[in-house]
Amino acid sequence: MSVSDSVHPLNAFLQLQLASDSAAILNLPYLIRFLSPQHLQPSPHIQKWITRINSLIHSKDPGARWAGLSIACQTAIFSQQLMLENARGWVSAALPLFSVRVPTIARLINLIPFAVDIPEFQRQIASPNVPKFGLALILAAEDPPSRDFKLLAIDTLSTMVPLYPAHFKALHGRLSALCLRQINGLARRTMDGSLTQAISRLYSILPVTGGKVGTPGLWRKSVDEVLAIGWASLHAVKSTIHHDGLIGFLTPKLCTEKHPANIRPRQSQPQQEDLAVSVPLNVDRLRCAVLTLCDLLTSETAGAVQLPLGALVSFSQALLSCTRDDDKDDGSVEPSARAMEETIFPEICTFGSDLLSKLAACVNRHLTPHAERFTNILLFHLEQSPSPSQHVLLLRALLSLLTNVHTLNLPSVPNRITKVLLSTLSVLLQTRSEIKTSPMTTTYSLASRVLLSLYLSLPSMDPTRLSRNLTFQAQILRELQVASLDISASALGAMSRSLGLVIHGLLEPLDEPGAPTSTLRELDMLLHPRVPPLVRSLPHVESLSLSRAEESVEEREIRERLHIDVISSLNGTEVISTENRLSAPIPALASLPPLPNPSTLADVDVSKTPAPAPFPSSLYPQAAEPLDLQPTQYTSAQLQSRLGAAPEIINPAAEDDDGDDEEMPSIDMASDSD
């Protein structure tokens, strides 16, 4: 679209917004907002635009220089042709500004990597300027004027190194020294979280400077160096107790050459230092080491690397084994020192949880030989009622471990995990004072009772009580529905009672990922609830506990230990106890002997078959009048078993109706015949 000279946007910008240096500084946000690629199409005003940008960059006013760099960066983003023609001059003018510590990094980081796919740009601009740019960034990170400037320099290096690994190969030693000094805590002060993450991310990508051949060796060296710092920090923190979890592993030794990259931890006698300084410093070192190891495990490399699995497993177990153990206190350490170090043990345990999660996701099934020990350690911590934040990290580590390793053949582990999860989920249940008395929902286990109670009570709860995120309640309901459906599908004969759950499962939105597969699976469960066939017969669902009266002693103890109560019946009466139920008058059913299969009666010798006991006729249902059942407190499963067993009983007196008139032969009891 042709635009006349009088109304061309560039001409308007030059005459109004960029008329002077002060006007350029004042109108910079407006100009950056409204400048578009259509304004930079070939026109007579392009050369005037470039000239004005260069004049701003070379201005003596720092604000004008910043405005010129910002406009140049935006111009390079919108017009690749203008960037190729003018980027060399812009970069050359911006590099000297690093000596005065002005924030030109933010503009150069958008300018240099923008055309990495153009060979001519790489040859003329990137190759001669990237090493200079990297060295200036290292100097800025080593002696920054402020924390924000240091963070900006480190983030810029993290972006530049993967783009130009060959250009940073000569700077690998200085970059490694910079990172190790921060990780090892030689600054004698703790770092904040954002700076620690930036240092860890930069150190994890440094191995790419070795190329396809040298990357595996540099990656393994980085892991060994960080492990050495982590072990030294852990030994210093656990100086007051025995190092049982640390025995059997030799910490990797760093080189003794006088090189800035070879930073050995200075922790030979941590007890002589001030506890108020040494303990937080060692914890900060340990946190940096664990975070760096996690980033190294998730970093991308050019080829296969050799993973020190044994060393990482030992370090993770040592972190997770940090507990308060008063039995090992021999009295040689001051109580104040031991108390201060014990306060940070939960934090060290969270470090181990993070490392284990990343390690399990990285090595997958190769962690199976160590899965049993890790599972027991995590369950031990979960059973000690940790803090909510630590509880979440431990559960994530346990989930990552069980998801990535082979199935464990540990009978006690599922029960322990269920108890831990029930104690977590039971806090969502309403208290007795918040619920009106209603009939008790029956199910076949304590876990399913809790899940179904949550599934029924959560819809009536205010979503803001759970979280500020209003969708959190729907997510919990969906997960509860899936878990309840899986439990019902695993029980023989229970699918007929789970029709509501299956139907609700089919209401899943079709726009969710994996919805068609889930719908087909639930439809198949609805149509074929017993596929694949069972190899051996299992007890029917009616034989399982369906009420509190049939609840086993173990289930009742677990429920009481988890502080989970049940609601009384509607009329306020308690369910009859097991002893009273067994003492009810049912003599006929109790005295009946086991009946043979009717199909095999013909093969049995009648003379050797004992005569059946007399059966009361009152137990048979009468056709003329309906069966009058008195209201009792028996369960529905027992009543169904009584009514269902009656039609199968064979009446010996009615087997032969034609022989009613025949006289029974007398038997001589004095006869000595067999």
XYZ file of C-alpha atoms in Angstrom:
674
model
C 0.000 0.000 0.000
C 1.511 3.272 -1.102
C 1.503 6.088 1.374
C 2.221 9.700 0.498
C 5.303 11.350 1.970
C 3.272 13.733 4.118
C 1.539 10.907 6.031
C 4.230 8.188 6.028
C 4.623 6.782 9.569
C 8.430 6.938 9.525
C 8.308 10.582 8.478
C 5.875 11.318 11.304
C 8.093 9.511 13.811
C 11.159 11.422 12.644
C 9.460 14.825 12.810
C 7.625 14.330 16.097
C 8.785 11.480 18.347
C 12.475 11.574 17.314
C 12.878 15.300 16.735
C 15.406 15.556 19.606
C 17.208 13.269 22.067
C 14.919 14.240 24.917
C 11.854 13.642 22.736
C 13.203 10.204 21.782
C 13.620 9.260 25.448
C 10.138 10.512 26.316
C 8.340 8.899 23.360
C 10.247 5.588 23.324
C 7.380 3.443 24.787
C 4.901 4.921 22.294
C 7.232 4.338 19.340
C 8.047 0.724 20.320
C 4.346 -0.007 20.695
C 3.173 1.341 17.331
C 6.153 0.472 15.110
C 5.242 -2.424 12.778
C 6.873 -4.365 9.894
C 4.695 -2.473 7.362
C 6.370 0.790 8.374
C 9.817 -0.592 7.444
C 8.990 -1.490 3.861
C 11.332 0.079 1.227
C 10.702 3.821 1.111
C 12.679 7.096 0.804
C 12.564 7.484 4.598
C 14.456 4.265 5.459
C 17.892 5.881 5.154
C 16.814 8.811 7.337
C 15.495 6.303 9.889
C 18.825 4.418 10.051
C 20.787 7.669 10.307
C 18.663 8.834 13.225
C 19.159 5.486 15.024
C 22.949 5.726 14.628
C 22.967 9.264 15.976
C 21.059 8.169 19.057
C 23.397 5.205 19.666
C 26.481 7.475 19.541
C 24.914 10.172 21.707
C 26.610 11.231 24.935
C 23.335 11.018 26.838
C 22.902 7.487 28.345
C 19.144 7.726 27.925
C 19.476 8.571 24.259
C 21.879 5.647 23.735
C 19.394 3.306 25.379
C 16.598 4.663 23.173
C 18.737 4.188 20.061
C 19.588 0.572 20.967
C 15.939 -0.195 21.703
C 14.773 1.222 18.373
C 17.599 -0.604 16.551
C 16.595 -3.900 18.160
C 12.954 -3.438 17.198
C 13.986 -2.525 13.655
C 16.137 -5.666 13.370
C 13.251 -7.840 14.533
C 10.796 -6.376 12.008
C 13.185 -6.144 9.020
C 15.813 -8.799 8.428
C 17.299 -6.907 5.491
C 17.948 -3.811 7.596
C 19.499 -5.983 10.297
C 21.970 -7.573 7.855
C 22.979 -4.161 6.551
C 23.399 -2.323 9.862
C 23.879 -4.904 12.653
C 27.689 -4.760 12.483
C 27.749 -1.058 13.301
C 25.134 -1.392 16.027
C 26.972 -4.242 17.779
C 30.327 -2.472 17.521
C 28.834 0.618 19.131
C 27.131 -1.363 21.908
C 30.069 -3.538 23.054
C 32.107 -0.668 24.607
C 29.123 0.221 26.764
C 29.747 -2.892 28.896
C 32.655 -1.128 30.578
C 30.291 1.368 32.172
C 27.805 -1.375 33.205
C 24.802 -0.094 31.327
C 22.027 -2.590 30.579
C 22.780 -2.964 26.858
C 22.750 -6.755 27.286
C 18.991 -6.899 27.007
C 19.148 -5.403 23.489
C 22.177 -7.300 22.219
C 20.684 -10.615 23.280
C 17.777 -9.920 20.920
C 20.041 -8.680 18.151
C 22.822 -11.277 17.884
C 20.861 -14.592 18.047
C 18.097 -13.329 15.776
C 19.668 -14.549 12.492
C 21.593 -17.680 13.481
C 20.286 -19.439 10.359
C 21.867 -16.911 7.963
C 25.468 -17.909 7.076
C 26.427 -14.425 5.968
C 25.321 -12.972 9.289
C 27.265 -15.652 11.133
C 30.436 -14.951 9.181
C 30.389 -11.158 9.270
C 28.777 -10.365 12.634
C 28.504 -13.376 14.963
C 31.956 -14.924 14.570
C 34.002 -11.792 15.354
C 31.676 -10.360 18.027
C 30.327 -13.337 20.011
C 33.645 -14.109 21.823
C 33.964 -10.433 22.771
C 30.378 -10.398 23.908
C 30.882 -13.554 26.004
C 34.009 -12.200 27.688
C 32.226 -8.956 28.513
C 29.357 -10.929 30.034
C 31.741 -12.978 32.195
C 33.398 -9.825 33.501
C 29.995 -8.314 34.210
C 28.882 -11.437 36.115
C 32.081 -11.610 38.188
C 31.924 -7.991 39.324
C 28.353 -6.779 38.882
C 27.120 -3.402 40.079
C 23.876 -4.986 41.281
C 22.172 -8.325 41.689
C 19.776 -7.712 38.796
C 22.648 -6.911 36.455
C 24.419 -10.138 37.444
C 21.248 -12.145 36.908
C 20.806 -10.546 33.484
C 24.392 -11.394 32.492
C 24.058 -15.036 33.585
C 20.725 -15.481 31.800
C 22.242 -13.984 28.655
C 25.150 -16.433 28.803
C 22.691 -19.316 29.239
C 20.994 -18.214 26.016
C 24.172 -17.586 24.024
C 26.160 -20.747 24.858
C 23.771 -23.252 23.167
C 23.520 -20.996 20.098
C 27.281 -20.590 19.623
C 28.965 -23.527 21.430
C 32.094 -23.403 19.265
C 32.656 -19.704 20.002
C 32.430 -20.312 23.773
C 34.763 -23.323 23.789
C 37.748 -21.140 24.665
C 35.768 -19.578 27.521
C 34.693 -22.891 29.084
C 37.268 -22.691 31.883
C 36.241 -19.233 33.003
C 32.557 -20.050 32.780
C 33.034 -23.226 34.825
C 35.027 -21.327 37.442
C 32.321 -18.675 37.660
C 29.612 -21.275 38.254
C 31.576 -23.401 40.729
C 32.433 -20.383 42.853
C 28.744 -19.609 43.168
C 27.682 -23.225 43.745
C 30.380 -23.777 46.363
C 29.396 -20.650 48.252
C 32.782 -18.959 48.333
C 31.033 -15.618 48.537
C 30.339 -16.516 52.212
C 26.728 -15.577 51.836
C 23.647 -17.427 50.694
C 22.117 -16.861 47.277
C 18.500 -16.236 46.485
C 16.459 -18.709 44.499
C 16.477 -16.935 41.138
C 20.258 -16.499 41.109
C 20.778 -20.129 42.125
C 18.553 -21.338 39.306
C 20.377 -19.127 36.804
C 23.811 -20.432 37.868
C 22.586 -24.025 37.819
C 21.074 -23.653 34.352
C 24.277 -22.112 32.978
C 26.508 -24.816 34.467
C 24.296 -27.609 33.123
C 24.649 -26.396 29.507
C 28.418 -25.805 29.572
C 29.239 -29.376 28.391
C 27.836 -28.530 24.929
C 30.986 -26.481 24.287
C 32.914 -29.741 23.894
C 31.134 -30.709 20.685
C 29.982 -34.221 19.798
C 33.254 -35.782 20.982
C 33.977 -33.833 24.150
C 30.455 -33.354 25.507
C 30.171 -36.757 27.322
C 33.475 -36.235 29.124
C 32.655 -32.685 30.161
C 29.211 -33.761 31.361
C 30.637 -36.546 33.537
C 33.270 -34.175 34.924
C 30.580 -31.661 35.817
C 28.563 -34.311 37.665
C 31.617 -35.444 39.647
C 32.524 -31.890 40.628
C 29.022 -31.086 41.829
C 28.814 -34.391 43.717
C 32.055 -33.526 45.508
C 30.603 -30.207 46.650
C 27.358 -31.892 47.703
C 29.081 -34.604 49.751
C 31.363 -32.079 51.466
C 28.397 -29.889 52.385
C 26.393 -32.853 53.670
C 29.295 -34.063 55.828
C 29.639 -30.583 57.277
C 25.939 -30.341 58.095
C 25.806 -33.846 59.614
C 28.931 -33.354 61.712
C 27.079 -33.987 64.960
C 25.883 -37.519 64.172
C 27.349 -40.658 62.685
C 27.466 -40.803 58.905
C 25.835 -44.190 58.456
C 24.274 -43.246 55.142
C 27.544 -41.842 53.847
C 29.737 -44.906 54.400
C 30.873 -46.775 51.322
C 31.183 -43.870 48.916
C 34.365 -41.937 48.209
C 33.766 -38.368 47.199
C 35.270 -37.436 43.835
C 38.452 -35.440 44.184
C 38.990 -32.274 42.233
C 42.291 -31.469 40.641
C 44.905 -29.851 42.844
C 46.211 -27.592 40.106
C 45.961 -23.870 40.765
C 43.194 -23.178 38.328
C 40.156 -21.036 39.073
C 37.872 -23.860 37.957
C 39.197 -26.290 40.572
C 37.400 -25.100 43.665
C 37.790 -27.434 46.633
C 35.277 -27.070 49.467
C 36.804 -25.386 52.491
C 35.052 -27.438 55.147
C 37.740 -29.392 56.961
C 36.651 -28.287 60.448
C 33.139 -26.868 60.266
C 32.629 -27.233 64.030
C 35.071 -24.415 64.700
C 33.084 -21.952 62.614
C 30.223 -19.854 63.832
C 27.109 -22.023 63.699
C 24.934 -19.097 62.701
C 27.086 -18.757 59.565
C 28.297 -22.272 58.768
C 24.974 -24.122 58.951
C 23.014 -21.835 56.564
C 26.041 -21.636 54.270
C 26.406 -25.414 54.042
C 22.673 -25.829 53.466
C 22.867 -23.267 50.668
C 25.795 -25.154 49.130
C 23.833 -28.369 49.335
C 20.776 -26.755 47.762
C 22.849 -25.389 44.881
C 24.510 -28.775 44.344
C 21.201 -30.669 44.258
C 19.613 -28.137 41.910
C 22.617 -28.332 39.579
C 22.504 -32.139 39.571
C 18.806 -32.028 38.673
C 19.541 -29.666 35.775
C 22.411 -31.870 34.588
C 20.137 -34.930 34.611
C 17.547 -33.128 32.482
C 19.973 -31.372 30.124
C 20.326 -32.337 26.472
C 23.660 -33.618 25.164
C 24.973 -34.287 21.680
C 25.594 -37.992 22.358
C 25.308 -40.718 24.967
C 26.863 -40.030 28.361
C 28.076 -42.307 31.138
C 25.857 -41.840 34.173
C 27.370 -42.541 37.628
C 24.223 -44.256 38.887
C 25.795 -45.732 42.009
C 27.158 -42.382 43.155
C 23.855 -40.603 42.548
C 21.884 -43.338 44.331
C 24.188 -43.185 47.358
C 23.922 -39.409 47.511
C 20.124 -39.515 47.238
C 19.855 -42.131 49.984
C 22.128 -40.083 52.226
C 19.948 -37.008 51.748
C 16.747 -38.929 52.446
C 18.259 -40.657 55.496
C 18.697 -37.416 57.436
C 16.430 -37.787 60.457
C 16.402 -36.748 64.082
C 17.973 -39.703 65.902
C 18.511 -39.102 69.609
C 19.984 -42.587 70.125
C 23.199 -41.609 68.349
C 23.848 -38.576 70.511
C 27.021 -39.452 72.410
C 27.162 -36.137 74.253
C 30.334 -34.932 72.538
C 28.489 -32.185 70.656
C 26.968 -29.114 72.184
C 23.167 -29.260 72.431
C 22.824 -25.911 70.680
C 24.872 -27.138 67.715
C 22.899 -30.348 67.453
C 19.574 -28.517 67.748
C 20.529 -26.069 65.002
C 21.612 -28.832 62.653
C 18.522 -30.935 63.340
C 16.252 -28.088 62.312
C 17.508 -28.284 58.733
C 17.080 -32.072 58.363
C 13.551 -31.757 56.861
C 14.929 -29.331 54.289
C 17.704 -31.779 53.406
C 15.072 -34.484 52.999
C 13.260 -32.319 50.457
C 16.529 -31.976 48.538
C 16.704 -35.763 48.351
C 13.099 -35.948 47.149
C 13.796 -33.533 44.293
C 16.934 -35.403 43.250
C 15.179 -38.781 43.402
C 12.315 -37.526 41.220
C 14.705 -36.337 38.512
C 16.867 -39.455 38.817
C 13.898 -41.820 38.455
C 12.638 -39.928 35.401
C 16.132 -40.008 33.879
C 17.186 -43.647 34.354
C 13.702 -45.267 34.429
C 13.897 -49.057 34.936
C 17.620 -48.985 35.780
C 16.622 -47.758 39.235
C 14.563 -50.901 39.941
C 17.245 -52.644 42.098
C 17.197 -49.659 44.458
C 13.444 -49.039 44.342
C 12.621 -51.114 47.432
C 14.963 -49.163 49.681
C 13.840 -45.805 48.307
C 10.186 -46.784 48.743
C 10.685 -47.745 52.378
C 12.563 -44.513 53.097
C 9.886 -42.346 51.483
C 7.073 -44.175 53.270
C 8.902 -43.795 56.572
C 9.035 -40.025 56.119
C 5.402 -39.884 54.997
C 4.301 -41.813 58.079
C 5.995 -39.252 60.355
C 3.419 -36.523 59.505
C 5.746 -34.093 57.697
C 4.894 -30.513 56.827
C 2.522 -29.949 53.871
C 5.275 -28.737 51.541
C 7.527 -31.656 52.422
C 4.565 -34.031 52.167
C 3.900 -32.931 48.578
C 7.544 -33.368 47.554
C 7.713 -36.829 49.111
C 4.535 -37.902 47.324
C 5.894 -36.601 44.013
C 9.119 -38.528 44.535
C 7.184 -41.689 45.377
C 4.951 -41.265 42.322
C 7.937 -40.700 40.044
C 9.691 -43.747 41.488
C 6.733 -46.132 41.161
C 5.910 -44.841 37.675
C 9.366 -45.304 36.169
C 10.563 -48.582 37.725
C 9.296 -52.106 37.256
C 6.449 -53.363 39.427
C 7.625 -54.152 42.939
C 6.707 -57.464 44.536
C 6.282 -56.055 48.023
C 2.994 -57.099 49.690
C 3.199 -54.532 52.490
C 3.946 -51.513 50.293
C 0.414 -51.055 48.821
C -1.139 -51.124 52.287
C 1.338 -48.564 53.623
C 0.793 -46.304 50.629
C -2.981 -46.589 51.073
C -2.748 -45.579 54.730
C -0.630 -42.557 53.846
C -3.016 -41.460 51.105
C -6.069 -41.960 53.316
C -4.559 -39.761 56.005
C -4.048 -37.097 53.328
C -7.485 -37.356 51.738
C -9.413 -37.607 54.993
C -8.862 -33.899 55.683
C -11.310 -33.149 52.858
C -14.116 -34.993 54.615
C -16.583 -32.918 56.559
C -16.699 -33.214 60.314
C -19.555 -34.841 62.187
C -20.965 -31.467 63.200
C -21.218 -30.391 59.555
C -23.152 -33.463 58.368
C -26.714 -34.405 59.191
C -27.309 -37.944 60.329
C -27.906 -40.172 57.312
C -27.782 -43.896 56.512
C -24.257 -45.221 56.276
C -22.922 -45.844 52.780
C -21.746 -49.438 52.534
C -18.751 -50.544 50.558
C -16.231 -53.319 50.720
C -13.100 -51.710 52.177
C -11.922 -48.733 54.161
C -10.170 -47.168 51.159
C -13.261 -47.318 48.981
C -15.424 -45.968 51.813
C -13.205 -42.905 52.116
C -13.091 -42.370 48.348
C -16.847 -42.673 47.962
C -17.434 -40.382 50.935
C -15.237 -37.760 49.311
C -16.959 -38.276 45.978
C -20.377 -37.684 47.572
C -19.463 -34.808 49.894
C -17.193 -32.661 47.732
C -19.930 -31.428 45.328
C -21.774 -29.825 48.240
C -18.643 -28.091 49.528
C -17.761 -24.513 48.685
C -14.921 -24.571 46.083
C -13.223 -21.607 47.751
C -12.619 -23.701 50.872
C -10.267 -25.977 48.949
C -8.304 -23.505 46.849
C -8.459 -20.123 45.215
C -8.486 -21.950 41.902
C -12.160 -22.708 41.321
C -11.339 -25.595 38.956
C -9.430 -27.459 41.667
C -12.612 -29.052 43.045
C -13.577 -30.418 39.619
C -10.103 -31.885 39.174
C -10.300 -33.677 42.520
C -13.763 -35.024 41.708
C -12.518 -36.373 38.392
C -9.588 -38.159 40.016
C -11.846 -39.575 42.740
C -14.234 -40.859 40.096
C -11.441 -42.613 38.215
C -10.053 -44.161 41.404
C -13.487 -45.363 42.546
C -14.175 -46.847 39.130
C -10.883 -48.719 39.141
C -11.597 -50.129 42.592
C -15.084 -51.264 41.577
C -13.776 -52.881 38.395
C -11.198 -54.879 40.340
C -13.856 -56.631 42.470
C -15.676 -59.653 41.056
C -19.365 -58.999 40.575
C -19.144 -55.337 41.593
C -19.608 -53.817 38.142
C -23.371 -54.166 38.379
C -23.288 -51.812 41.368
C -20.945 -49.312 39.658
C -23.193 -48.353 36.766
C -23.473 -44.786 38.020
C -19.721 -44.341 38.140
C -19.338 -45.735 34.638
C -22.045 -43.464 33.253
C -20.452 -40.424 34.897
C -17.138 -41.504 33.434
C -18.647 -41.392 29.950
C -19.510 -37.717 30.466
C -15.850 -36.734 30.091
C -15.433 -33.802 27.657
C -14.411 -34.990 24.211
C -11.953 -32.120 23.757
C -9.672 -33.495 26.452
C -6.583 -35.443 25.285
C -7.143 -39.163 25.382
C -10.905 -38.904 25.861
C -11.867 -41.371 23.061
C -9.538 -44.030 24.448
C -10.892 -43.568 27.957
C -14.487 -43.731 26.728
C -13.902 -46.955 24.814
C -12.217 -48.510 27.822
C -15.115 -47.639 30.125
C -17.653 -48.889 27.588
C -15.784 -52.170 27.384
C -15.836 -52.412 31.177
C -19.583 -51.820 31.148
C -20.288 -54.456 28.489
C -17.680 -57.033 29.504
C -17.078 -56.590 33.217
C -15.402 -60.010 33.612
C -12.922 -59.888 30.740
C -10.282 -61.326 30.911
C -11.656 -64.450 32.633
C -10.447 -65.285 36.101
C -8.069 -68.219 36.413
C -9.237 -69.164 39.884
C -12.431 -68.536 41.774
C -12.494 -65.517 44.051
C -14.918 -64.685 46.852
C -18.067 -62.948 45.717
C -18.652 -59.345 46.643
C -21.418 -60.408 49.061
C -18.822 -62.190 51.175
C -16.900 -58.954 51.722
C -17.609 -56.481 54.467
C -20.474 -54.217 53.483
C -21.212 -52.413 56.729
C -19.584 -51.278 59.899
C -20.906 -54.354 61.712
C -18.975 -56.576 59.305
C -15.878 -54.403 59.468
C -12.822 -56.381 60.479
C -10.764 -55.558 63.522
C -7.845 -54.437 61.371
C -10.022 -52.061 59.339
C -11.523 -50.591 62.490
C -8.078 -50.041 64.018
C -6.801 -48.356 60.860
C -9.906 -46.155 60.643
C -9.600 -45.083 64.270
C -5.887 -44.415 63.870
C -6.622 -42.160 60.896
C -9.356 -40.370 62.923
C -12.039 -41.303 60.370
C -15.470 -41.672 61.929
C -18.686 -43.114 60.497
C -22.183 -41.669 60.632
C -24.862 -43.355 62.692
C -28.048 -44.663 61.120
C -31.061 -42.414 60.530
C -33.091 -43.599 63.524
C -30.166 -43.172 65.867
C -29.762 -46.899 66.651
C -26.457 -48.615 66.309
C -25.888 -51.481 63.962
C -26.146 -54.810 65.717
C -22.864 -56.274 66.846
C -21.377 -59.450 65.444
C -22.061 -61.426 68.607
C -25.769 -60.510 68.703
C -26.135 -61.235 65.006
C -24.667 -64.705 65.440
C -26.950 -65.391 68.424
C -30.125 -64.760 66.379
C -32.539 -67.774 66.231
C -31.720 -69.533 62.926
C -31.396 -73.156 64.114
C -32.606 -74.685 60.866
C -29.916 -73.114 58.705
C -27.227 -73.784 61.262
C -28.062 -77.530 61.540
C -28.289 -78.272 57.820
C -25.507 -80.528 56.539
C -23.779 -79.731 53.245
C -25.976 -80.850 50.338
C -24.575 -82.790 47.403
C -24.832 -81.657 43.817
C -28.197 -82.773 42.335
C -26.477 -83.994 39.172
C -24.508 -86.560 41.168
C -27.351 -87.954 43.288
C -27.881 -90.859 40.941
C -24.332 -92.131 41.432
C -24.487 -92.188 45.224
C -25.300 -95.389 47.065
C -28.641 -94.787 48.732
C -27.932 -97.250 51.492
C -24.847 -95.275 52.548
C -26.451 -91.854 52.357
C -27.448 -90.521 55.775
C -30.989 -89.405 56.233
C -31.356 -85.619 56.225
C -32.454 -83.789 59.294
C -36.090 -82.684 59.408
C -36.477 -79.333 57.739
C -39.115 -76.894 59.031
C -41.735 -76.178 56.468
C -41.943 -72.583 57.587
C -38.735 -71.812 55.751
C -40.293 -72.548 52.357
C -41.918 -69.600 50.572
C -45.645 -70.135 50.195
C -47.219 -69.503 46.823
C -50.606 -68.516 48.243
C -49.381 -65.725 50.503
C -46.302 -63.553 50.304
C -43.423 -64.116 52.606
C -43.820 -61.961 55.695
C -40.387 -60.694 56.674
C -40.076 -59.025 60.028
C -37.856 -55.927 60.059
C -34.502 -57.049 61.354
C -31.042 -55.573 61.414
C -29.449 -58.158 59.181
C -27.609 -56.956 56.118
C -29.068 -57.320 52.665
C -26.336 -59.774 51.693
C -27.284 -62.203 54.519
C -30.984 -61.982 53.736
C -30.342 -62.654 50.070
C -28.247 -65.702 50.926
C -31.066 -67.116 53.092
C -33.735 -66.621 50.450
C -31.550 -67.792 47.589
C -30.513 -71.033 49.273
C -34.063 -72.285 49.956
C -35.097 -73.253 46.408
C -31.962 -75.375 45.967
C -32.764 -77.613 49.003
C -34.169 -80.973 47.983
C -37.025 -82.285 50.094
C -36.465 -85.997 50.690
C -40.147 -86.536 51.460
C -41.159 -85.239 48.023
C -38.644 -87.182 45.933
C -41.041 -90.010 45.204
C -44.649 -88.880 45.090
C -45.830 -92.110 43.429
C -44.773 -94.281 46.352
C -46.855 -92.645 49.027
C -49.243 -95.656 49.227
C -46.517 -98.267 49.453
C -45.809 -99.774 52.856
C -42.340 -99.210 54.246
C -40.562 -102.551 54.876
C -39.638 -103.292 58.462
C -36.010 -103.694 59.421
C -34.945 -106.338 61.900
C -32.454 -104.600 64.156
C -31.434 -107.917 65.747
C -30.271 -109.322 62.465
C -26.526 -109.892 62.214
C -26.421 -109.367 58.487
C -24.311 -106.541 57.013
